[in-house]
XYZ file of C-alpha atoms in Angstrom:
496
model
C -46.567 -9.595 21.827
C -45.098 -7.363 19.275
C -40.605 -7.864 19.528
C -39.681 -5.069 21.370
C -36.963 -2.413 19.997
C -33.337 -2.751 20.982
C -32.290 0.006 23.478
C -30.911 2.333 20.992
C -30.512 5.163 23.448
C -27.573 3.716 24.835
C -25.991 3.068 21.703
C -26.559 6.744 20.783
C -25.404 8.096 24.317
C -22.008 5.853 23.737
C -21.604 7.424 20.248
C -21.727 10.633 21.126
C -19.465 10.500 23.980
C -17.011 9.097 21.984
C -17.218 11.474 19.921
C -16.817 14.144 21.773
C -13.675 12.485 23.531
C -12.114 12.335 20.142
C -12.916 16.169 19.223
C -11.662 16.943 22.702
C -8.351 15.180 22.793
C -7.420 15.862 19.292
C -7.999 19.685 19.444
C -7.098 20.251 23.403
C -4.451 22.793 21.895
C -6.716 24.918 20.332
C -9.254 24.669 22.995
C -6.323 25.724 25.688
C -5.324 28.507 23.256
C -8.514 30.224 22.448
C -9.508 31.199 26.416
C -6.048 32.567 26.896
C -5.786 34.677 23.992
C -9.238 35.745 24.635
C -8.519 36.778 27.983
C -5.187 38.871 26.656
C -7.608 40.776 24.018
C -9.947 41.578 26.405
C -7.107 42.863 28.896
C -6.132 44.997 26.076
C -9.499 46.555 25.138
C -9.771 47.471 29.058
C -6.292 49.603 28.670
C -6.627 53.268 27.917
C -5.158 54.961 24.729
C -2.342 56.709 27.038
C -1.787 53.451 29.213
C -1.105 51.870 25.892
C 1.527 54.654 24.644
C 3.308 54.184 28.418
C 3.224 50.723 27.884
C 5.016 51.001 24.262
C 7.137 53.698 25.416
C 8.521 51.550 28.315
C 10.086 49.209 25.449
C 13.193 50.128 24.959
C 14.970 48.280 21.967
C 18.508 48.150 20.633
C 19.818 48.394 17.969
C 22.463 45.394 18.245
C 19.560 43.749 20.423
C 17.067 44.055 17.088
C 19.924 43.408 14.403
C 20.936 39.897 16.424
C 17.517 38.785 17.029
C 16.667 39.419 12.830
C 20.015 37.196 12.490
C 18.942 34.441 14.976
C 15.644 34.223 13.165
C 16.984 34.256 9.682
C 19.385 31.521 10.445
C 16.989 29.418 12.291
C 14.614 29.993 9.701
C 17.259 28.269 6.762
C 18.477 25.372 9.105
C 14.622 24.644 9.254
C 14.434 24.654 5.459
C 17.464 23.136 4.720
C 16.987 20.271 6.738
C 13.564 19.579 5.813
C 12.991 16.607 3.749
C 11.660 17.088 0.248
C 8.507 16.554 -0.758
C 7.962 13.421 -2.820
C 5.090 13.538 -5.248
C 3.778 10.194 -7.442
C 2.631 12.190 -10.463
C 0.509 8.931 -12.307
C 0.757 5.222 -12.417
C -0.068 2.438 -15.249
C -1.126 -0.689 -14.582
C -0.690 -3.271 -17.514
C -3.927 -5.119 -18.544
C -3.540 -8.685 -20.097
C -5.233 -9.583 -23.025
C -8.288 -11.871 -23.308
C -6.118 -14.299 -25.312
C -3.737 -15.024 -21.607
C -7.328 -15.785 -20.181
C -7.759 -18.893 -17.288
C -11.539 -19.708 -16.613
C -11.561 -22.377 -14.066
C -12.938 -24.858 -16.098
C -9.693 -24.867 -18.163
C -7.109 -24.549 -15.194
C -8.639 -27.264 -13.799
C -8.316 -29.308 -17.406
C -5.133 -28.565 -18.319
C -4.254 -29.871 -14.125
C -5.871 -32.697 -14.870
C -3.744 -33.415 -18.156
C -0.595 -31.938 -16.762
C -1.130 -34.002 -13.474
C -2.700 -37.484 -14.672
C -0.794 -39.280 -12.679
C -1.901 -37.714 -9.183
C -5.590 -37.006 -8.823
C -5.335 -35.987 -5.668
C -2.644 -33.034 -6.322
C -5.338 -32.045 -9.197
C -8.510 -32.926 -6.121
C -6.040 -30.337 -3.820
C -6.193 -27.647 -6.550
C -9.620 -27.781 -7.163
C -10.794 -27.202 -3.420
C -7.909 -24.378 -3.126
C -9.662 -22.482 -6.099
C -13.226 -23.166 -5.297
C -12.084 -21.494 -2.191
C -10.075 -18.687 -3.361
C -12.032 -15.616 -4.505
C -10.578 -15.477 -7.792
C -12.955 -14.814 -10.751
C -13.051 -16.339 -14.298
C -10.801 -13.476 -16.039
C -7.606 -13.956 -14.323
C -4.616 -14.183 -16.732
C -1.668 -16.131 -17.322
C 1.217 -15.927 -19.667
C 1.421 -17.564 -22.963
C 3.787 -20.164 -21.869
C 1.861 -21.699 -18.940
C -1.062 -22.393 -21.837
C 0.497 -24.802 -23.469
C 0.487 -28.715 -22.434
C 2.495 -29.127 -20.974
C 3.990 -26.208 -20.038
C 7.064 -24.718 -21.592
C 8.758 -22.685 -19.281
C 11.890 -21.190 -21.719
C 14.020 -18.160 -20.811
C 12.696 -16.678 -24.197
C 9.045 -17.774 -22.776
C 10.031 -15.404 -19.577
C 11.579 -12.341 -21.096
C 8.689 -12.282 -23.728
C 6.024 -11.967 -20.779
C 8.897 -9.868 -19.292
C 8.961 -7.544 -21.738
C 4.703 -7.358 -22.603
C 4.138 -6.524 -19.435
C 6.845 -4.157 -18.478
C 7.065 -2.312 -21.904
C 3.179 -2.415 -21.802
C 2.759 -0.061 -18.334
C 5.582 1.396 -19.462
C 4.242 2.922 -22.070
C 0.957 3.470 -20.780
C 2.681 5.661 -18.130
C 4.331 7.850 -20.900
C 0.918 8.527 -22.455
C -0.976 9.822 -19.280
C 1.689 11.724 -17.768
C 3.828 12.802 -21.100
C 6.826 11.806 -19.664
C 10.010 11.562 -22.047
C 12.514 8.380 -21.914
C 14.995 11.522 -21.425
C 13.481 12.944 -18.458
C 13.984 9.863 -15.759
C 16.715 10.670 -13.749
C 16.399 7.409 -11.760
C 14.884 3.487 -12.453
C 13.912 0.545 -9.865
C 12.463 -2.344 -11.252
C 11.407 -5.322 -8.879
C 10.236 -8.954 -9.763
C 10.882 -11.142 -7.295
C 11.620 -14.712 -8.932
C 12.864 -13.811 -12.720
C 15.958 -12.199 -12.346
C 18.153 -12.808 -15.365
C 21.376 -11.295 -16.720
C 20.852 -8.764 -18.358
C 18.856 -7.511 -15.648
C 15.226 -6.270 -16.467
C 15.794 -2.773 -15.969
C 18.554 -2.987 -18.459
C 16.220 -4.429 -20.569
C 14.344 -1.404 -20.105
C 16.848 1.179 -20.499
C 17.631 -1.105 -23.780
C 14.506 -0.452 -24.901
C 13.620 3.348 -24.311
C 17.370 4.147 -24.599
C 17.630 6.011 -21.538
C 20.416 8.147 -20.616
C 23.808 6.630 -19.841
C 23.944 8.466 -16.398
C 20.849 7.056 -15.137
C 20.976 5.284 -11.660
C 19.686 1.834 -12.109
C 18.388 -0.451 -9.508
C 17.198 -4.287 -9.880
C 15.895 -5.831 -6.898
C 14.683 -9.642 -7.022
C 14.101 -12.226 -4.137
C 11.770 -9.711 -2.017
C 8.344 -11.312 -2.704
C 5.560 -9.515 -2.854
C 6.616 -6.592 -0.240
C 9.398 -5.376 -2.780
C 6.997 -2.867 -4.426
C 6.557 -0.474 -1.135
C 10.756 -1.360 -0.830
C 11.004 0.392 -4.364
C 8.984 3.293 -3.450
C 11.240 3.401 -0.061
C 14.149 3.032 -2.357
C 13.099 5.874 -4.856
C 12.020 8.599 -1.496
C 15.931 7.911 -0.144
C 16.767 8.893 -3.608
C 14.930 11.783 -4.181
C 16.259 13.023 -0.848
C 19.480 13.321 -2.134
C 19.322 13.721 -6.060
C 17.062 17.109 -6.488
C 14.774 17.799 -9.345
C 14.758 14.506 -10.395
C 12.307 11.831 -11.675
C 12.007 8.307 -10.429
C 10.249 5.705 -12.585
C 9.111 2.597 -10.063
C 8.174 -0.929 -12.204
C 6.792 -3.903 -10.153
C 5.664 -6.779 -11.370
C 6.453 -10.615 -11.157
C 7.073 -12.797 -14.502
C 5.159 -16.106 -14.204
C 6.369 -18.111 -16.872
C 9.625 -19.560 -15.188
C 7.974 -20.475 -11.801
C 5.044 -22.573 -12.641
C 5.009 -26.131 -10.445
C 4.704 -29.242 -12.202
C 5.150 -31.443 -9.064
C 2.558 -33.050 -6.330
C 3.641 -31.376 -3.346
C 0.796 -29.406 -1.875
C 2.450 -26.504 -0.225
C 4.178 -26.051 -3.965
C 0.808 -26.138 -5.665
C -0.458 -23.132 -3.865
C 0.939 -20.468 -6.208
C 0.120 -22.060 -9.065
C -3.414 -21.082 -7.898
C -3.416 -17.473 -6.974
C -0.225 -16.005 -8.802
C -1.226 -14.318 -11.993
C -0.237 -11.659 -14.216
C 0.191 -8.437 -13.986
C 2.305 -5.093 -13.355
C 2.786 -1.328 -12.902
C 4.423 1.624 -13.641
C 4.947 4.563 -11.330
C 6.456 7.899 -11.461
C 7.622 10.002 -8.310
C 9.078 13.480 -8.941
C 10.547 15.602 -6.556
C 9.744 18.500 -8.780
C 8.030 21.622 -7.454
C 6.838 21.887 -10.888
C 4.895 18.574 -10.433
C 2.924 19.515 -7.624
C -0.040 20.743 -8.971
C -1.001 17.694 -11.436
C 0.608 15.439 -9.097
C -2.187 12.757 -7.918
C -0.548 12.055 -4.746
C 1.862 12.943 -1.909
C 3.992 10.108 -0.067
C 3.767 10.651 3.752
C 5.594 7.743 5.484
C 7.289 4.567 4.459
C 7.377 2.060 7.439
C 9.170 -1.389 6.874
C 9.373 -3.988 9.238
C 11.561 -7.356 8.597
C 11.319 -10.730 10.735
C 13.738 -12.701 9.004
C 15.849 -13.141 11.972
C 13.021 -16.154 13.151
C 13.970 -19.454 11.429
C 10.144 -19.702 11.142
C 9.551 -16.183 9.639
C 12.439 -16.689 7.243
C 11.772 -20.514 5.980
C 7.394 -19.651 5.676
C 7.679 -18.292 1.973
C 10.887 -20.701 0.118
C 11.786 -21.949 -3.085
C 13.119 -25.313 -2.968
C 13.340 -28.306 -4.412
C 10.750 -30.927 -3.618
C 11.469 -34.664 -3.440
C 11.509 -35.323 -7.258
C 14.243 -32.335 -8.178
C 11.472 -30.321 -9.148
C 11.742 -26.245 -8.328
C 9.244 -24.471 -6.660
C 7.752 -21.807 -4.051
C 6.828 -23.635 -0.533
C 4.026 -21.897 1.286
C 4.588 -22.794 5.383
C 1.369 -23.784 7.277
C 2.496 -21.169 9.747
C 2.377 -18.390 7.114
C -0.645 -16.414 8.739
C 0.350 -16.184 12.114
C 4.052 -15.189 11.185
C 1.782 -11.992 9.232
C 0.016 -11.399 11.980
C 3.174 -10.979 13.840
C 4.603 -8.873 11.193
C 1.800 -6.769 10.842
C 1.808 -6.298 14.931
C 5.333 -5.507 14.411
C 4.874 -2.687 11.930
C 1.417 -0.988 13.540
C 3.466 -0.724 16.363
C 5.676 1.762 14.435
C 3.139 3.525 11.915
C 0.733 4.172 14.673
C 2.124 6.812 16.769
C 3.110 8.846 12.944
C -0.525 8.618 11.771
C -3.237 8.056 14.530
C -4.422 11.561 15.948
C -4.280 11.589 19.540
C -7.455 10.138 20.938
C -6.247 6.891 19.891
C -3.003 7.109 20.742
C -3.970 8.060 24.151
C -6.607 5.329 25.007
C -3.848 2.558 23.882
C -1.434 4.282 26.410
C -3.879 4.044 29.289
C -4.581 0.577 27.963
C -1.305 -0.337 27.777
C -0.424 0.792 31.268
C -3.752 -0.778 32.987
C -2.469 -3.966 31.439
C 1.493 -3.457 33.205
C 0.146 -2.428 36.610
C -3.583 -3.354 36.953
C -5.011 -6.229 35.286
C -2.567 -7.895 32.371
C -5.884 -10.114 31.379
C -7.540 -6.858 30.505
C -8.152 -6.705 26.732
C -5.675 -4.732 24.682
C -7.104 -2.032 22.905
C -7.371 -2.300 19.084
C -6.775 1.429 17.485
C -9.425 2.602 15.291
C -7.440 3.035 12.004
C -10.157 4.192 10.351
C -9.737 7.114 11.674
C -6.159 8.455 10.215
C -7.168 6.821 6.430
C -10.075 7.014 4.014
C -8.684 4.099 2.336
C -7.269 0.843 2.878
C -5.234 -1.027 -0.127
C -4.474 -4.637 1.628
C -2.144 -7.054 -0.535
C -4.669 -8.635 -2.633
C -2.447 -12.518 -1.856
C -5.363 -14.472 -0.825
C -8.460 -14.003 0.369
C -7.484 -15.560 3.565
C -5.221 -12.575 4.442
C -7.774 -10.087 3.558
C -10.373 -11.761 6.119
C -7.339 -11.998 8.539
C -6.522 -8.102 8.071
C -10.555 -7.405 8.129
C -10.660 -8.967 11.249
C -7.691 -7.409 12.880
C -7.815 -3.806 11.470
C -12.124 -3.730 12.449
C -12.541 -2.319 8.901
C -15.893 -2.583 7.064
C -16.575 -4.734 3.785
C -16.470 -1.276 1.905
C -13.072 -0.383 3.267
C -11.289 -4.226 1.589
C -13.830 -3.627 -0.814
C -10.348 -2.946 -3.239
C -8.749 -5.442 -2.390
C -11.250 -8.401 -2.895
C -12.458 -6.976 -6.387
C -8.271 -7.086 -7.093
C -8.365 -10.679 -6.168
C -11.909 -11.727 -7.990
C -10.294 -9.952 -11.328
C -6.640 -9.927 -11.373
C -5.563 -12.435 -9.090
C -2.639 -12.353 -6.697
C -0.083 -10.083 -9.213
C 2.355 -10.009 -6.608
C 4.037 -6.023 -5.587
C 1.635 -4.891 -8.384
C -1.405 -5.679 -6.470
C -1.373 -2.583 -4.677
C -1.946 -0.371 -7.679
C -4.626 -2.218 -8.975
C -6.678 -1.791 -5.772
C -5.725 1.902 -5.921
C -6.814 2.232 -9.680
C -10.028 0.737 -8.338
C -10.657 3.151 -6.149
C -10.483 6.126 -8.285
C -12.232 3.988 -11.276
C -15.131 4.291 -8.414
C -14.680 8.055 -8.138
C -13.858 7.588 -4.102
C -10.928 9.449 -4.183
C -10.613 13.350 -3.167
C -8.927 15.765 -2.524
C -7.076 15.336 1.318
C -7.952 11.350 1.394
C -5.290 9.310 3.120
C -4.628 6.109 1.869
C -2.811 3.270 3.455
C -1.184 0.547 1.387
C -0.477 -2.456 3.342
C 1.808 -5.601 1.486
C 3.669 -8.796 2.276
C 6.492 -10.658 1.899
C 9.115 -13.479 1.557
C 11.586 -13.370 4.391
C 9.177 -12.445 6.251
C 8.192 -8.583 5.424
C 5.485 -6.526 6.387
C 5.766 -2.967 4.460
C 3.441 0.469 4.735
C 3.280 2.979 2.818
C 1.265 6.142 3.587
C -0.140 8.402 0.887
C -2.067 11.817 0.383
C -4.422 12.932 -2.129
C -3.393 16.260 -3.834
C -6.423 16.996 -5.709
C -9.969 15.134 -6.266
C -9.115 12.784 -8.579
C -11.816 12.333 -11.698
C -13.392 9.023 -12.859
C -10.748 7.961 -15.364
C -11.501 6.618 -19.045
C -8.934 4.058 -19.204
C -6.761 1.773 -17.286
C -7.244 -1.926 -16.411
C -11.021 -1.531 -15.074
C -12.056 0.468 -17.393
C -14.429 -1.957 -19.221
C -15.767 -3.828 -15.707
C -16.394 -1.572 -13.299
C -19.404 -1.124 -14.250
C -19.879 -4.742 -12.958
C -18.527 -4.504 -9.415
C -18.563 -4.855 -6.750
C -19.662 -8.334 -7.414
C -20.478 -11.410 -4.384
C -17.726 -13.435 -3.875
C -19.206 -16.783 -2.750
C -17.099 -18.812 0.137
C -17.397 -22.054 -2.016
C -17.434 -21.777 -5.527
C -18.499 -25.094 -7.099
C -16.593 -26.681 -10.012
């Protein structure tokens, strides 16, 4: 017997009944609307010329009546205006590409382990499964320092990678937007674990000689959430400083944090963290609006460092030897999870059109009164963004986010081609994955994209963007010589 077909009817029927809930719910205004005013025009058509002239003529209007309604509106009209926020544009971005010299194929991570780490096999055993396991590719990068054997982690070491990478997307950001040193009214720099005195962004003002009135911000300790709390930073602002430029740098410098130890959960960094960084400039100009690439929508940050377990999951610490380094808890996805619960619950209701929002309600009320064993309804994300940029930290929290959100292979398509080529770059992640998105020529004009990161302490951070214009296939920036290549399969298991 031939295999018979799967009933596809049903699947069909289900479709389209779901879609025409959706069309109903989210346009039941206009659908209300249209009958009544339809009604009114055809009332009118059915009046006579002269009933119409009574009708007019029976208006009487005053002249204090009209000149305090004109006031009423006028003055209702400028509180609205005044009190709206401003529109916050991010005119380009730069993300800095490492040279092939900083290069770290897998069969020489795993030699210089094995020299750096004679005396414990089984730490160099450990890092070998983690990587096999990882989704990183052969081109990841890291800095100078962390080539030699063994390592030599200097404060000149740091600031030299400090200042490549920085001064590197720094520049790159001048060229494609034209930008002058003179013109930034405002500068944020964030990287996490390197925080030395001078700060970086007085390194940077050092460098481009910015204005002495600038307002300068360094933030450090915030993991790899503190690139979202810089854009958060530079929007509050913008608010208040009109006409004004904002230059955003995030990146994390390598070179100081590199684990020579044997503890395990310490090891873990020293396999995904690699280099990277960007450069981003938000305006507040009207004048920016046209070549602007972007509009920011909502910023929505969400902070669980009030659990013991949330707060300890991501530490540096010593381990038993003296030695410094970053301790990765074995709790560290669920406390996410949690997070990311945490801060859907607030971005929902501000981005999901009301189809959704209504079947979670009714959900979440069948589960209080009816039946709290019933399931509890998921909402379909997909439907308020076009694009998903997940913190590329692991490929373990991309599958867990997959999973969660009910998104497609093409939707963390971003984020896993981040990981295979860049690594884990920390708050710079999320630019990458956008760059890869418009180095695919997916982005257009109205496309909402959703950037999604996390963090030490623990932090789960949103950020909601819109496109202003259809965005062309750009010539340069960091995949401009691969992309060609991907997407590529990422194996589970990659042999060494």
């Amino acid at each position: 017997m031939p295999p018979t077909l799967p009933p596809f009817s049903n699947s069909v029927r289900l479709k389209y009944v779901k879609l025409g809930y959706q069309y109903l719910v989210n346009h039941i205004l206009t659908l209300t609307l249209i009958p009544i005013m339809l009604g009114v025009f055809i009332e009118v058509v059915r009046l006579g010329p002269e009933e119409i002239v009574n009708l007019w003529n029976s208006l009487h209007f005053d002249l204090v009546q009209i000149l305090c309604s004109s006031f009423l509106i006028i003055f209702v009209a400028t509180v609205y205006f005044m009190s709206k926020p401003r529109s916050i544009y991010l005119v380009d971005y730069a993300c800095y590409k490492p040279p092939v010299t900083c290069r770290v194929p897998f069969a020489t991570f795993m030699e210089h382990s094995r020299l750096i780490l004679s005396n414990n096999p089984k730490s160099v055993e450990f890092q070998m499964r983690i990587l096999e396991r990882s989704g990183l590719g052969e081109e990841t990068c890291l800095p100078p320092a962390i080539h030699y054997i063994p390592p030599t982690p200097t404060m000149e070491a740091a600031r030299g990678e400090a200042e490549i990478v920085i001064f590197s997307a720094m520049d790159a950001l001048f060229n494609k937007t034209g930008l002058k040193p003179k013109d930034i009214d405002i500068l944020i720099v964030n990287c996490s674990l390197f925080s030395p005195t001078p700060s970086l962004s007085a390194m940077v003002i050092n460098k481009y000689k910015l204005r002495s009135n600038i307002k300068s911000f360094n933030l450090s300790g915030m993991g790899c959430s503190a690139g979202l709390i810089s854009i958060d930073l530079a929007r509050d602002l913008l608010q208040v400083h009109p006409n004004s430029n904002a230059v955003v740098v995030s990146t994390e410098i390598i070179t100081p944090n590199y684990y020579k130890g044997n503890e395990r959960a310490m090891l873990l960094p020293n396999c995904l963290f690699r280099m990277g960084g960007a450069a981003i400039l938000l305006s507040n100009r009207r004048s920016e609006r046209r070549r602007a690439k972007y509009r920011l929508v909502h910023v929505v940050r969400t902070h669980k460092g009030a659990d013991d377990k949330a707060y300890r999951c991501v530490f540096e610490e010593e381990d038993k030897e003296g030695k410094v380094g970053i301790s990765l808890s074995k709790d560290l996805m669920a406390i996410a999870g949690e997070a990311l619960k945490s801060n859907i619950t607030t971005i929902g209701p501000l981005v999901l059109p009301a189809s959704e929002q209504l079947l979670f309600l009714l959900t979440l009320i069948g589960r209080k009164i009816f039946n709290p064993k019933w399931k509890p309804y998921i909402p379909d994300f997909k439907q308020a963004f076009e694009h998903f940029c997940i913190h590329a930290g692991g490929r373990a929290v991309i599958d867990e986010l997959q999973k969660n959100l009910q998104l497609s292979s093409e939707h963390v398509e971003a984020s896993r081609m981040t990981l295979h080529r860049f690594g884990n770059t920390s708050s710079s992640s999320l630019w990458y994955e956008m760059s890869y998105i418009e180095a695919k020529g997916r982005m257009k004009k109205g496309d909402r994209i959703w950037q999604i990161a996390f963090g030490s302490g623990f932090k789960c951070n949103s950020a909601v963007w819109k496109c202003n214009k259809t965005i062309k296939t750009p010539t340069d920036g960091p995949w401009a010589d691969c992309i060609e290549r991907y997407p590529v399969h990422i194996p589970e298991v990659v042999k060494l």
